[in-house]
Amino acid sequence: MIKNTELKKQTAKQTTMFGTYEFPSYEEIMDAYAKEFANYVLPRGDTIFGFWMQTLADLEFLDLELQGLTEEYTIDPVNRIINFKGDEVFIRLRIAHLEKVKGKITLYTDVVDKFGDTNAYAFHNLYPYKGKFYPRVVRTLINAFKLGHDSLLLDPFNGSGTATHEASLMGIKSVGIDVTPMGIVLSELKNDLLFIDEQKLNFTPKELQDILQTIEDKRWKHPDLLIHKLMLAVYFDTVDAFVRTTRYNRKGKAGLFIEKINYIKACYEKIMEIKGKYGLKFKPARIIEGDILELKNMSEMKEKFDACITSPPYYFSIDYVGKDKIAYDYLGADMKKIESKYLGMKNGQPKSNYSGLPSRVAMYYEDLKESIKNIFWALKPGGKLAIIIGDSTVYGKKIPTTMTAKKSCEEVGFKFEKLIFNPLLGARNRAIRGESVIICRKP
Ligand SMILES: C[S@@+](CC[C@H](N)C(=O)[O-])C[C@H]1O[C@@H](n2cnc3c(N)ncnc32)[C@H](O)[C@@H]1O
């Protein structure tokens, strides 16, 4: 913003045959128009919606988190403002859908401004794992479920660790489980990078070029496991980017690799600045490689969790293992073996008769129900569950995964509370079109 005194100096004087005239400068004109324009633009108030609130689902999410964070509130969706009673300092630190609370910007707004993105902040954008959560939805659900610093969150389909990472950023302890080794590596990296000494991320371009070469020669080893895995993950992402597009040819593999490491370093600096500014205390997550269907073998997990926020694999819509082929080929991992542990991928026949459903789909539904049963077992009484899931199309027919999941939740003993449908505008996979958040409570 240009101050008035600066503007005055820029006023241009022009002398013509009729006299000398003063004209406003370009900056003065823009400033005056911007001020007038602001009078007509919503929201106007001291507790206002974030510009990222675009859909009706966002409105429902805001409503949900206000239930968890305030004592009393009203939403005025036309003017995009809210009124509330409650702890404004706490709300400012936690809320994911408001830009300002009582005139001051929220932590989430600060993060969005710093990273220039509403989801790719902290280390959420470390690697393009398919079928990732929107971190904002996780934050919303954590708020809705009133989780605090003594709470424990579970994600048994943790994938690349969005839920565990978001919980860590919010100072909440969590446990993340997944069957895919690549998911485990990524979740651990996101977790560990929050606690690393900055110096460890300092590499010269020459050092990074050498590292790239040793990885290509399959000689890469680093005594610090975090650095070892980080370089490998960035390498896989670099190679994948090359396979997908020739756009990167100009930069070369080394250029792209260096750029990606520098991006991660910049993310580190930004998130540490936020941490210092707000006095945040990040909490580490526990990451476990395992199968949700075998959760009961870990007896210490019984009735341990206050909430579960999770997204099971969508039936056949996304090839979760195949997309990491570059990594598994490099590491010599058996992809078939990993895949066989996936929900619905075991050999055999479904236990019950499901009229009209292909038996593979029926087996997927049986595994899904078994997973929900295990989540029920792991939650404390009163514990909350949010399942994020979408319908897919098999042989041209839509299969009702969302409603089947809801039914399974009720059958295993959960009390259904709410379903929010979130359309994925512009989703590339036309079989999915949108996803739903199913919210339940263990009585
Ligand atoms: C929709 S993705 C979850 C993505 C995650 N929310 C994220 O943000 O990265 C589903 C995950 O379920 C995992 N999965 C599939 N079968 C599983 C099983 N039996 N036990 C545990 N995880 C499993 C897959 O490896 C995949 O990462």
Coordinates of N, CA and C in Angstrom, one line a residue, residues 37-255:
F37 N -13.8 0.7 -4.7 CA -14.2 -0.7 -5.1 C -14.4 -1.6 -3.8
A38 N -13.5 -1.4 -2.8 CA -13.6 -2.1 -1.5 C -15.0 -2.0 -0.9
N39 N -15.6 -0.8 -1.1 CA -16.9 -0.5 -0.5 C -18.0 -1.5 -1.0
Y40 N -17.8 -2.0 -2.2 CA -18.9 -2.9 -2.8 C -18.6 -4.3 -2.7
V41 N -17.4 -4.7 -2.2 CA -17.0 -6.1 -2.2 C -17.2 -6.7 -0.9
L42 N -17.8 -7.9 -0.9 CA -18.0 -8.7 0.3 C -16.8 -9.6 0.5
P43 N -16.5 -10.1 1.7 CA -17.2 -9.9 3.0 C -16.8 -8.5 3.6
R44 N -17.7 -8.0 4.4 CA -17.4 -6.8 5.2 C -17.8 -7.0 6.6
G45 N -16.8 -7.0 7.5 CA -17.1 -7.3 8.9 C -15.7 -7.6 9.6
D46 N -15.8 -8.0 10.8 CA -14.5 -8.3 11.5 C -14.2 -9.8 11.6
T47 N -15.3 -10.7 11.3 CA -15.0 -12.1 11.4 C -15.5 -12.7 10.0
I48 N -14.6 -12.9 9.1 CA -15.0 -13.1 7.7 C -14.6 -14.4 7.1
F49 N -15.3 -14.8 6.1 CA -15.0 -16.1 5.4 C -13.6 -15.9 4.7
G50 N -12.9 -17.0 4.5 CA -11.7 -17.0 3.7 C -12.1 -17.0 2.2
F51 N -11.3 -16.5 1.4 CA -11.7 -16.4 -0.1 C -11.7 -17.8 -0.6
W52 N -11.1 -18.8 0.1 CA -11.1 -20.2 -0.4 C -12.5 -20.9 -0.2
M53 N -13.4 -20.2 0.5 CA -14.7 -20.8 0.7 C -15.5 -20.6 -0.6
Q54 N -15.6 -21.7 -1.4 CA -16.2 -21.6 -2.7 C -17.4 -22.4 -2.9
T55 N -17.6 -23.5 -2.2 CA -18.7 -24.4 -2.4 C -19.6 -24.4 -1.2
L56 N -20.8 -25.0 -1.4 CA -21.8 -25.2 -0.3 C -21.2 -26.2 0.7
A57 N -20.4 -27.1 0.2 CA -19.7 -28.1 1.1 C -18.8 -27.3 2.1
D58 N -18.1 -26.3 1.5 CA -17.3 -25.5 2.4 C -18.1 -24.8 3.5
L59 N -19.3 -24.4 3.2 CA -20.2 -23.8 4.1 C -20.5 -24.8 5.2
E60 N -20.8 -26.0 4.8 CA -21.1 -27.1 5.8 C -19.9 -27.4 6.7
F61 N -18.7 -27.3 6.0 CA -17.5 -27.6 6.8 C -17.3 -26.5 7.9
L62 N -17.5 -25.2 7.5 CA -17.4 -24.1 8.4 C -18.3 -24.3 9.6
D63 N -19.6 -24.7 9.3 CA -20.6 -24.9 10.3 C -20.1 -26.0 11.3
L64 N -19.5 -27.0 10.7 CA -19.0 -28.2 11.5 C -17.9 -27.7 12.4
E65 N -17.0 -26.9 11.9 CA -15.9 -26.6 12.8 C -16.3 -25.5 13.8
L66 N -17.2 -24.7 13.5 CA -17.7 -23.7 14.5 C -18.4 -24.5 15.6
Q67 N -19.1 -25.6 15.3 CA -19.7 -26.4 16.4 C -18.7 -26.9 17.4
G68 N -17.5 -27.2 16.9 CA -16.4 -27.7 17.8 C -15.7 -26.6 18.5
L69 N -15.6 -25.4 17.9 CA -14.7 -24.4 18.4 C -15.4 -23.2 19.2
T70 N -16.7 -23.0 19.0 CA -17.3 -21.9 19.7 C -18.4 -22.4 20.6
E71 N -18.9 -21.4 21.5 CA -20.0 -21.7 22.4 C -21.3 -21.5 21.7
E72 N -21.3 -20.5 20.8 CA -22.5 -20.0 20.2 C -22.1 -19.3 18.9
Y73 N -22.9 -19.5 17.8 CA -22.5 -18.8 16.6 C -23.7 -18.6 15.6
T74 N -23.6 -17.7 14.7 CA -24.5 -17.6 13.6 C -23.7 -17.3 12.4
I75 N -24.1 -17.9 11.3 CA -23.4 -17.7 10.0 C -24.3 -16.9 9.1
D76 N -23.7 -15.8 8.5 CA -24.4 -15.0 7.5 C -23.8 -15.3 6.1
P77 N -24.3 -16.3 5.4 CA -23.6 -16.7 4.2 C -23.6 -15.7 3.0
V78 N -24.7 -14.8 3.0 CA -24.7 -13.9 2.0 C -23.7 -12.8 2.1
N79 N -23.5 -12.3 3.4 CA -22.5 -11.3 3.6 C -21.1 -11.9 3.9
R80 N -21.1 -13.3 4.0 CA -19.8 -14.0 4.3 C -19.2 -13.6 5.6
I81 N -20.0 -13.5 6.6 CA -19.4 -13.2 7.9 C -20.0 -14.1 8.9
I82 N -19.4 -14.2 10.1 CA -20.1 -14.9 11.2 C -20.0 -14.0 12.5
N83 N -20.9 -14.4 13.4 CA -20.9 -13.8 14.8 C -20.8 -15.0 15.7
F84 N -20.0 -14.8 16.7 CA -19.8 -15.9 17.7 C -19.5 -15.5 19.1
K85 N -19.7 -16.4 20.0 CA -19.2 -16.3 21.4 C -18.2 -17.4 21.6
G86 N -17.0 -17.0 22.2 CA -16.0 -18.0 22.4 C -14.6 -17.4 22.6
D87 N -13.7 -18.3 22.7 CA -12.3 -17.9 22.9 C -11.7 -17.5 21.5
E88 N -11.6 -16.2 21.2 CA -11.2 -15.7 19.9 C -9.7 -16.1 19.6
V89 N -8.9 -16.1 20.6 CA -7.5 -16.4 20.4 C -7.3 -17.8 19.9
F90 N -8.0 -18.7 20.6 CA -8.0 -20.2 20.2 C -8.6 -20.4 18.8
I91 N -9.7 -19.7 18.6 CA -10.4 -19.9 17.3 C -9.5 -19.4 16.2
R92 N -8.8 -18.3 16.4 CA -7.9 -17.8 15.4 C -6.7 -18.7 15.1
L93 N -6.3 -19.5 16.1 CA -5.2 -20.4 15.8 C -5.7 -21.7 15.1
R94 N -6.9 -22.0 15.3 CA -7.4 -23.3 14.8 C -8.2 -23.3 13.5
I95 N -9.0 -22.3 13.3 CA -10.1 -22.4 12.3 C -9.5 -22.4 10.9
A96 N -10.2 -23.2 10.0 CA -9.6 -23.4 8.6 C -10.5 -22.7 7.6
H97 N -11.6 -22.0 7.9 CA -12.4 -21.4 6.9 C -12.6 -19.9 7.0
L98 N -12.0 -19.3 8.1 CA -12.1 -17.9 8.2 C -10.8 -17.2 7.9
E99 N -11.0 -16.0 7.3 CA -9.8 -15.2 7.0 C -9.4 -14.4 8.2
K100 N -10.4 -13.8 8.8 CA -10.1 -12.9 10.0 C -11.1 -13.3 11.1
V101 N -10.6 -13.2 12.3 CA -11.5 -13.3 13.5 C -11.3 -12.1 14.3
K102 N -12.4 -11.4 14.5 CA -12.4 -10.1 15.2 C -11.3 -9.2 14.7
G103 N -11.2 -9.1 13.4 CA -10.3 -8.1 12.8 C -8.9 -8.6 12.6
K104 N -8.5 -9.7 13.2 CA -7.1 -10.1 13.0 C -7.1 -11.4 12.2
I105 N -6.1 -11.5 11.3 CA -6.0 -12.7 10.4 C -5.8 -14.0 11.2
T106 N -6.3 -15.1 10.7 CA -6.1 -16.4 11.4 C -4.8 -17.0 11.0
L107 N -4.4 -17.9 11.8 CA -3.1 -18.6 11.5 C -3.2 -19.3 10.1
Y108 N -4.4 -19.9 9.8 CA -4.5 -20.5 8.5 C -4.3 -19.5 7.4
T109 N -4.9 -18.3 7.5 CA -4.7 -17.3 6.5 C -3.2 -17.0 6.3
D110 N -2.5 -16.9 7.4 CA -1.1 -16.6 7.4 C -0.3 -17.7 6.6
V111 N -0.7 -18.9 6.9 CA -0.1 -20.1 6.3 C -0.4 -20.0 4.8
V112 N -1.6 -19.8 4.4 CA -2.0 -19.8 3.0 C -1.3 -18.6 2.3
D113 N -1.2 -17.5 2.9 CA -0.4 -16.4 2.3 C 1.0 -16.7 2.1
K114 N 1.6 -17.4 3.1 CA 3.0 -17.7 3.0 C 3.4 -18.7 2.0
F115 N 2.5 -19.7 1.9 CA 2.8 -20.8 0.9 C 2.1 -20.6 -0.4
G116 N 1.2 -19.6 -0.5 CA 0.5 -19.3 -1.7 C -0.4 -20.4 -2.2
D117 N -0.9 -21.2 -1.2 CA -1.8 -22.3 -1.5 C -2.6 -22.7 -0.3
T118 N -3.9 -23.2 -0.6 CA -4.7 -23.5 0.6 C -4.5 -25.0 1.1
N119 N -3.8 -25.7 0.3 CA -3.5 -27.1 0.7 C -2.1 -27.5 0.7
A120 N -1.3 -27.0 -0.2 CA 0.1 -27.4 -0.3 C 1.0 -26.6 0.6
Y121 N 0.7 -26.7 1.9 CA 1.6 -26.0 2.9 C 2.3 -27.0 3.8
A122 N 3.2 -26.5 4.6 CA 4.2 -27.3 5.4 C 4.7 -28.4 4.4
F123 N 4.7 -29.7 4.7 CA 5.3 -30.7 3.8 C 4.2 -31.5 3.1
H124 N 3.0 -31.0 3.1 CA 1.9 -31.7 2.4 C 2.2 -32.0 0.9
N125 N 3.0 -31.1 0.3 CA 3.2 -31.2 -1.1 C 4.6 -31.9 -1.4
L126 N 5.0 -32.7 -0.5 CA 6.3 -33.3 -0.6 C 6.4 -34.2 -1.8
Y127 N 5.3 -34.9 -2.1 CA 5.3 -35.9 -3.1 C 3.9 -36.1 -3.6
P128 N 3.7 -36.3 -5.0 CA 2.3 -36.3 -5.5 C 1.6 -37.7 -5.3
Y129 N 1.5 -38.1 -4.0 CA 0.8 -39.4 -3.7 C -0.7 -39.3 -4.2
K130 N -1.1 -40.3 -4.9 CA -2.5 -40.3 -5.5 C -3.5 -40.5 -4.4
G131 N -4.6 -39.7 -4.5 CA -5.8 -39.9 -3.6 C -5.6 -39.3 -2.3
K132 N -4.7 -38.2 -2.3 CA -4.4 -37.5 -1.0 C -5.7 -36.8 -0.5
F133 N -5.7 -36.7 0.8 CA -6.7 -35.8 1.5 C -6.4 -34.3 1.2
Y134 N -7.5 -33.5 1.3 CA -7.2 -32.1 1.4 C -6.9 -31.8 2.9
P135 N -5.7 -31.3 3.2 CA -5.4 -31.0 4.6 C -6.4 -30.2 5.3
R136 N -7.1 -29.3 4.6 CA -8.1 -28.4 5.2 C -9.2 -29.2 5.7
V137 N -9.6 -30.2 5.0 CA -10.7 -31.1 5.5 C -10.3 -31.8 6.8
V138 N -9.1 -32.2 6.9 CA -8.6 -32.9 8.1 C -8.6 -31.9 9.3
R139 N -8.1 -30.7 9.0 CA -8.1 -29.6 10.0 C -9.5 -29.3 10.5
T140 N -10.4 -29.2 9.6 CA -11.9 -29.0 9.9 C -12.4 -30.1 10.8
L141 N -12.1 -31.3 10.5 CA -12.6 -32.5 11.3 C -12.0 -32.5 12.7
I142 N -10.7 -32.2 12.7 CA -10.0 -32.2 14.0 C -10.7 -31.1 14.9
N143 N -11.1 -30.0 14.3 CA -11.8 -28.9 15.1 C -13.2 -29.4 15.5
A144 N -13.9 -30.0 14.5 CA -15.2 -30.4 14.8 C -15.3 -31.5 15.9
F145 N -14.2 -32.3 16.0 CA -14.2 -33.4 17.0 C -13.6 -32.9 18.3
K146 N -13.3 -31.6 18.4 CA -12.8 -31.0 19.6 C -11.5 -31.7 20.1
L147 N -10.6 -32.0 19.2 CA -9.4 -32.7 19.7 C -8.4 -31.6 20.3
G148 N -7.8 -32.0 21.3 CA -6.9 -31.1 22.0 C -5.5 -31.8 22.2
H149 N -4.6 -31.1 22.9 CA -3.2 -31.6 23.0 C -3.1 -33.0 23.7
D150 N -4.2 -33.4 24.4 CA -4.1 -34.7 25.1 C -4.8 -35.8 24.2
S151 N -5.4 -35.4 23.1 CA -6.1 -36.4 22.3 C -5.2 -37.2 21.4
L152 N -5.7 -38.3 21.0 CA -5.0 -39.2 20.1 C -5.9 -39.5 18.9
L153 N -5.3 -39.3 17.7 CA -6.0 -39.5 16.4 C -5.5 -40.7 15.7
L154 N -6.4 -41.4 15.0 CA -5.9 -42.6 14.2 C -6.3 -42.4 12.7
D155 N -5.4 -42.7 11.8 CA -5.7 -42.9 10.4 C -5.2 -44.3 10.0
P156 N -6.0 -45.3 9.9 CA -5.6 -46.6 9.5 C -5.3 -46.8 8.0
F157 N -5.7 -45.8 7.2 CA -5.4 -45.8 5.7 C -4.6 -44.5 5.5
N158 N -3.5 -44.4 6.1 CA -2.8 -43.1 6.3 C -2.1 -42.6 5.0
G159 N -1.9 -43.5 4.0 CA -1.3 -43.2 2.7 C -0.1 -42.4 2.9
S160 N 0.0 -41.2 2.3 CA 1.2 -40.4 2.4 C 1.2 -39.5 3.7
G161 N 0.3 -39.8 4.6 CA 0.4 -39.1 5.9 C -0.2 -37.7 6.0
T162 N -1.3 -37.4 5.3 CA -1.9 -36.1 5.4 C -2.5 -35.9 6.8
A163 N -3.2 -36.9 7.2 CA -3.9 -36.8 8.5 C -2.9 -36.6 9.7
T164 N -1.9 -37.5 9.6 CA -0.9 -37.4 10.7 C -0.1 -36.1 10.7
H165 N 0.2 -35.7 9.5 CA 1.0 -34.4 9.3 C 0.2 -33.2 9.8
E166 N -1.1 -33.2 9.4 CA -1.9 -32.0 9.9 C -2.1 -32.1 11.4
A167 N -2.3 -33.3 11.9 CA -2.4 -33.4 13.4 C -1.1 -32.9 14.1
S168 N 0.0 -33.3 13.6 CA 1.3 -32.8 14.1 C 1.4 -31.3 14.1
L169 N 1.0 -30.7 13.0 CA 1.1 -29.2 12.9 C 0.2 -28.6 13.9
M170 N -1.0 -29.3 14.2 CA -1.9 -28.7 15.2 C -1.6 -29.1 16.6
G171 N -0.5 -29.7 16.8 CA -0.1 -30.1 18.2 C -0.8 -31.3 18.8
I172 N -1.3 -32.2 17.9 CA -2.1 -33.3 18.3 C -1.4 -34.6 18.0
K173 N -1.4 -35.5 18.9 CA -0.7 -36.8 18.7 C -1.5 -37.7 17.8
S174 N -0.8 -38.5 17.0 CA -1.6 -39.4 16.1 C -0.8 -40.7 15.8
V175 N -1.6 -41.6 15.3 CA -1.0 -42.9 14.8 C -1.5 -43.1 13.3
G176 N -0.6 -43.4 12.4 CA -0.9 -43.6 11.0 C -0.5 -45.0 10.6
I177 N -1.4 -45.7 10.0 CA -1.1 -47.1 9.5 C -1.3 -47.2 8.0
D178 N -0.5 -47.9 7.3 CA -0.7 -48.1 5.9 C 0.0 -49.4 5.5
V179 N -0.5 -50.1 4.4 CA 0.2 -51.2 3.9 C 1.3 -50.9 2.9
T180 N 1.3 -49.8 2.3 CA 2.3 -49.5 1.3 C 3.6 -48.9 1.8
P181 N 4.7 -49.5 1.5 CA 6.0 -49.0 2.0 C 6.2 -47.6 1.6
M182 N 5.8 -47.2 0.4 CA 6.0 -45.9 -0.1 C 5.2 -44.9 0.7
G183 N 4.0 -45.2 1.1 CA 3.2 -44.4 2.0 C 3.9 -44.2 3.3
I184 N 4.5 -45.2 3.8 CA 5.2 -45.2 5.1 C 6.3 -44.2 5.1
V185 N 7.1 -44.4 4.0 CA 8.3 -43.5 3.8 C 7.9 -42.0 3.8
L186 N 6.8 -41.7 3.1 CA 6.4 -40.3 2.9 C 5.8 -39.8 4.2
S187 N 5.0 -40.6 4.9 CA 4.4 -40.2 6.2 C 5.6 -39.9 7.2
E188 N 6.6 -40.8 7.2 CA 7.7 -40.6 8.2 C 8.4 -39.3 7.8
L189 N 8.7 -39.1 6.5 CA 9.4 -37.9 6.1 C 8.7 -36.6 6.5
K190 N 7.4 -36.6 6.3 CA 6.6 -35.4 6.6 C 6.7 -35.1 8.1
N191 N 6.7 -36.2 8.8 CA 6.7 -36.2 10.3 C 8.1 -35.7 10.8
D192 N 9.1 -36.4 10.3 CA 10.5 -36.1 10.8 C 11.0 -34.7 10.4
L193 N 10.6 -34.3 9.2 CA 11.1 -33.0 8.7 C 10.7 -31.8 9.6
L194 N 9.6 -32.0 10.4 CA 9.2 -31.0 11.3 C 10.1 -30.9 12.5
F195 N 11.0 -31.9 12.7 CA 11.8 -31.9 13.9 C 13.3 -31.9 13.6
I196 N 13.6 -31.7 12.3 CA 15.0 -31.8 11.8 C 15.8 -30.5 12.1
D197 N 17.1 -30.6 12.3 CA 17.9 -29.5 12.4 C 18.2 -28.9 11.0
E198 N 17.9 -27.6 10.8 CA 17.9 -27.0 9.5 C 19.2 -27.2 8.7
Q199 N 20.3 -27.2 9.5 CA 21.6 -27.4 8.8 C 21.7 -28.7 8.0
K200 N 20.9 -29.7 8.4 CA 20.9 -31.0 7.7 C 20.4 -30.8 6.2
L201 N 19.6 -29.8 6.0 CA 19.1 -29.6 4.7 C 19.9 -28.7 3.8
N202 N 21.1 -28.3 4.3 CA 22.0 -27.5 3.5 C 22.9 -28.3 2.6
F203 N 22.6 -28.2 1.3 CA 23.5 -28.8 0.3 C 23.8 -27.9 -0.8
T204 N 25.0 -27.9 -1.3 CA 25.4 -27.1 -2.5 C 24.8 -27.8 -3.7
P205 N 24.6 -27.0 -4.8 CA 24.1 -27.6 -6.1 C 25.0 -28.7 -6.5
K206 N 26.4 -28.5 -6.3 CA 27.3 -29.6 -6.7 C 27.1 -30.9 -5.9
E207 N 26.9 -30.7 -4.6 CA 26.6 -31.9 -3.8 C 25.4 -32.6 -4.2
L208 N 24.3 -31.8 -4.5 CA 23.1 -32.4 -5.0 C 23.2 -33.1 -6.3
Q209 N 24.0 -32.6 -7.2 CA 24.3 -33.2 -8.5 C 25.0 -34.6 -8.2
D210 N 26.0 -34.6 -7.3 CA 26.7 -35.8 -7.0 C 25.7 -36.9 -6.4
I211 N 24.8 -36.4 -5.5 CA 23.9 -37.3 -4.8 C 23.0 -37.9 -5.9
L212 N 22.5 -37.1 -6.8 CA 21.7 -37.6 -7.9 C 22.4 -38.7 -8.7
Q213 N 23.7 -38.5 -9.0 CA 24.4 -39.5 -9.7 C 24.6 -40.8 -8.9
T214 N 24.8 -40.7 -7.6 CA 25.0 -41.9 -6.8 C 23.6 -42.7 -6.7
I215 N 22.5 -41.9 -6.7 CA 21.2 -42.6 -6.7 C 21.0 -43.3 -8.0
E216 N 21.4 -42.6 -9.1 CA 21.2 -43.3 -10.4 C 22.1 -44.5 -10.5
D217 N 23.2 -44.5 -9.9 CA 24.1 -45.6 -10.0 C 23.8 -46.7 -8.9
K218 N 22.7 -46.4 -8.2 CA 22.3 -47.3 -7.1 C 23.4 -47.5 -6.1
R219 N 24.1 -46.5 -5.8 CA 25.1 -46.5 -4.7 C 24.8 -45.6 -3.5
W220 N 23.6 -45.1 -3.6 CA 23.2 -44.0 -2.6 C 23.0 -44.6 -1.2
K221 N 23.7 -44.0 -0.2 CA 23.5 -44.4 1.2 C 23.9 -43.2 2.0
H222 N 23.1 -42.9 3.0 CA 23.4 -41.8 3.9 C 23.2 -42.2 5.3
P223 N 24.2 -41.8 6.2 CA 24.0 -42.3 7.6 C 22.8 -41.8 8.3
D224 N 22.3 -40.6 7.9 CA 21.1 -40.1 8.4 C 19.9 -40.6 7.6
L225 N 19.1 -41.5 8.2 CA 18.0 -42.2 7.5 C 17.0 -41.2 6.8
L226 N 16.8 -40.1 7.5 CA 15.9 -39.1 7.0 C 16.4 -38.5 5.7
I227 N 17.7 -38.1 5.7 CA 18.3 -37.6 4.4 C 18.3 -38.7 3.3
H228 N 18.6 -39.9 3.8 CA 18.6 -41.0 2.8 C 17.3 -41.1 2.1
K229 N 16.2 -41.2 2.9 CA 14.9 -41.4 2.3 C 14.4 -40.1 1.6
L230 N 14.7 -39.0 2.1 CA 14.3 -37.7 1.4 C 14.8 -37.7 0.0
M231 N 16.1 -37.9 -0.1 CA 16.7 -37.8 -1.4 C 16.1 -38.9 -2.4
L232 N 15.8 -40.0 -1.9 CA 15.2 -41.1 -2.7 C 13.8 -40.6 -3.2
A233 N 13.0 -40.1 -2.2 CA 11.6 -39.7 -2.6 C 11.7 -38.6 -3.6
V234 N 12.6 -37.6 -3.4 CA 12.7 -36.5 -4.4 C 13.2 -37.0 -5.7
Y235 N 14.1 -38.0 -5.7 CA 14.5 -38.6 -7.0 C 13.3 -39.3 -7.7
F236 N 12.5 -40.1 -7.0 CA 11.4 -40.8 -7.6 C 10.4 -39.7 -8.2
D237 N 10.2 -38.7 -7.5 CA 9.3 -37.6 -8.0 C 9.9 -37.0 -9.2
T238 N 11.2 -36.8 -9.2 CA 11.9 -36.2 -10.4 C 11.8 -37.0 -11.6
V239 N 12.0 -38.3 -11.4 CA 12.0 -39.3 -12.6 C 10.5 -39.3 -13.1
D240 N 9.6 -39.4 -12.1 CA 8.2 -39.4 -12.5 C 7.8 -38.2 -13.3
A241 N 8.3 -37.0 -12.9 CA 7.9 -35.8 -13.6 C 8.5 -35.9 -15.0
F242 N 9.6 -36.5 -15.2 CA 10.2 -36.6 -16.6 C 9.4 -37.6 -17.4
V243 N 8.9 -38.6 -16.8 CA 8.1 -39.6 -17.6 C 6.8 -39.0 -18.1
R244 N 6.2 -38.2 -17.2 CA 4.9 -37.6 -17.5 C 5.0 -36.5 -18.5
T245 N 6.0 -35.7 -18.5 CA 6.1 -34.5 -19.4 C 7.5 -34.2 -19.8
T246 N 7.6 -33.7 -21.0 CA 9.0 -33.4 -21.5 C 9.2 -31.9 -21.2
R247 N 8.2 -31.3 -20.5 CA 8.4 -29.8 -20.2 C 9.6 -29.6 -19.4
Y248 N 10.1 -30.6 -18.7 CA 11.3 -30.4 -17.8 C 12.6 -30.6 -18.5
N249 N 12.6 -31.0 -19.7 CA 13.8 -31.3 -20.4 C 14.8 -30.1 -20.3
R250 N 14.3 -28.9 -20.4 CA 15.1 -27.7 -20.5 C 16.0 -27.6 -19.2
K251 N 15.3 -27.9 -18.1 CA 16.0 -27.8 -16.8 C 17.0 -29.0 -16.6
G252 N 16.7 -30.1 -17.2 CA 17.5 -31.3 -17.0 C 17.1 -32.0 -15.7
K253 N 17.4 -33.2 -15.6 CA 17.1 -34.0 -14.4 C 17.7 -33.3 -13.1
A254 N 19.0 -33.0 -13.3 CA 19.7 -32.4 -12.1 C 19.0 -31.1 -11.7
G255 N 18.7 -30.3 -12.7 CA 18.1 -29.0 -12.4 C 16.8 -29.2 -11.6

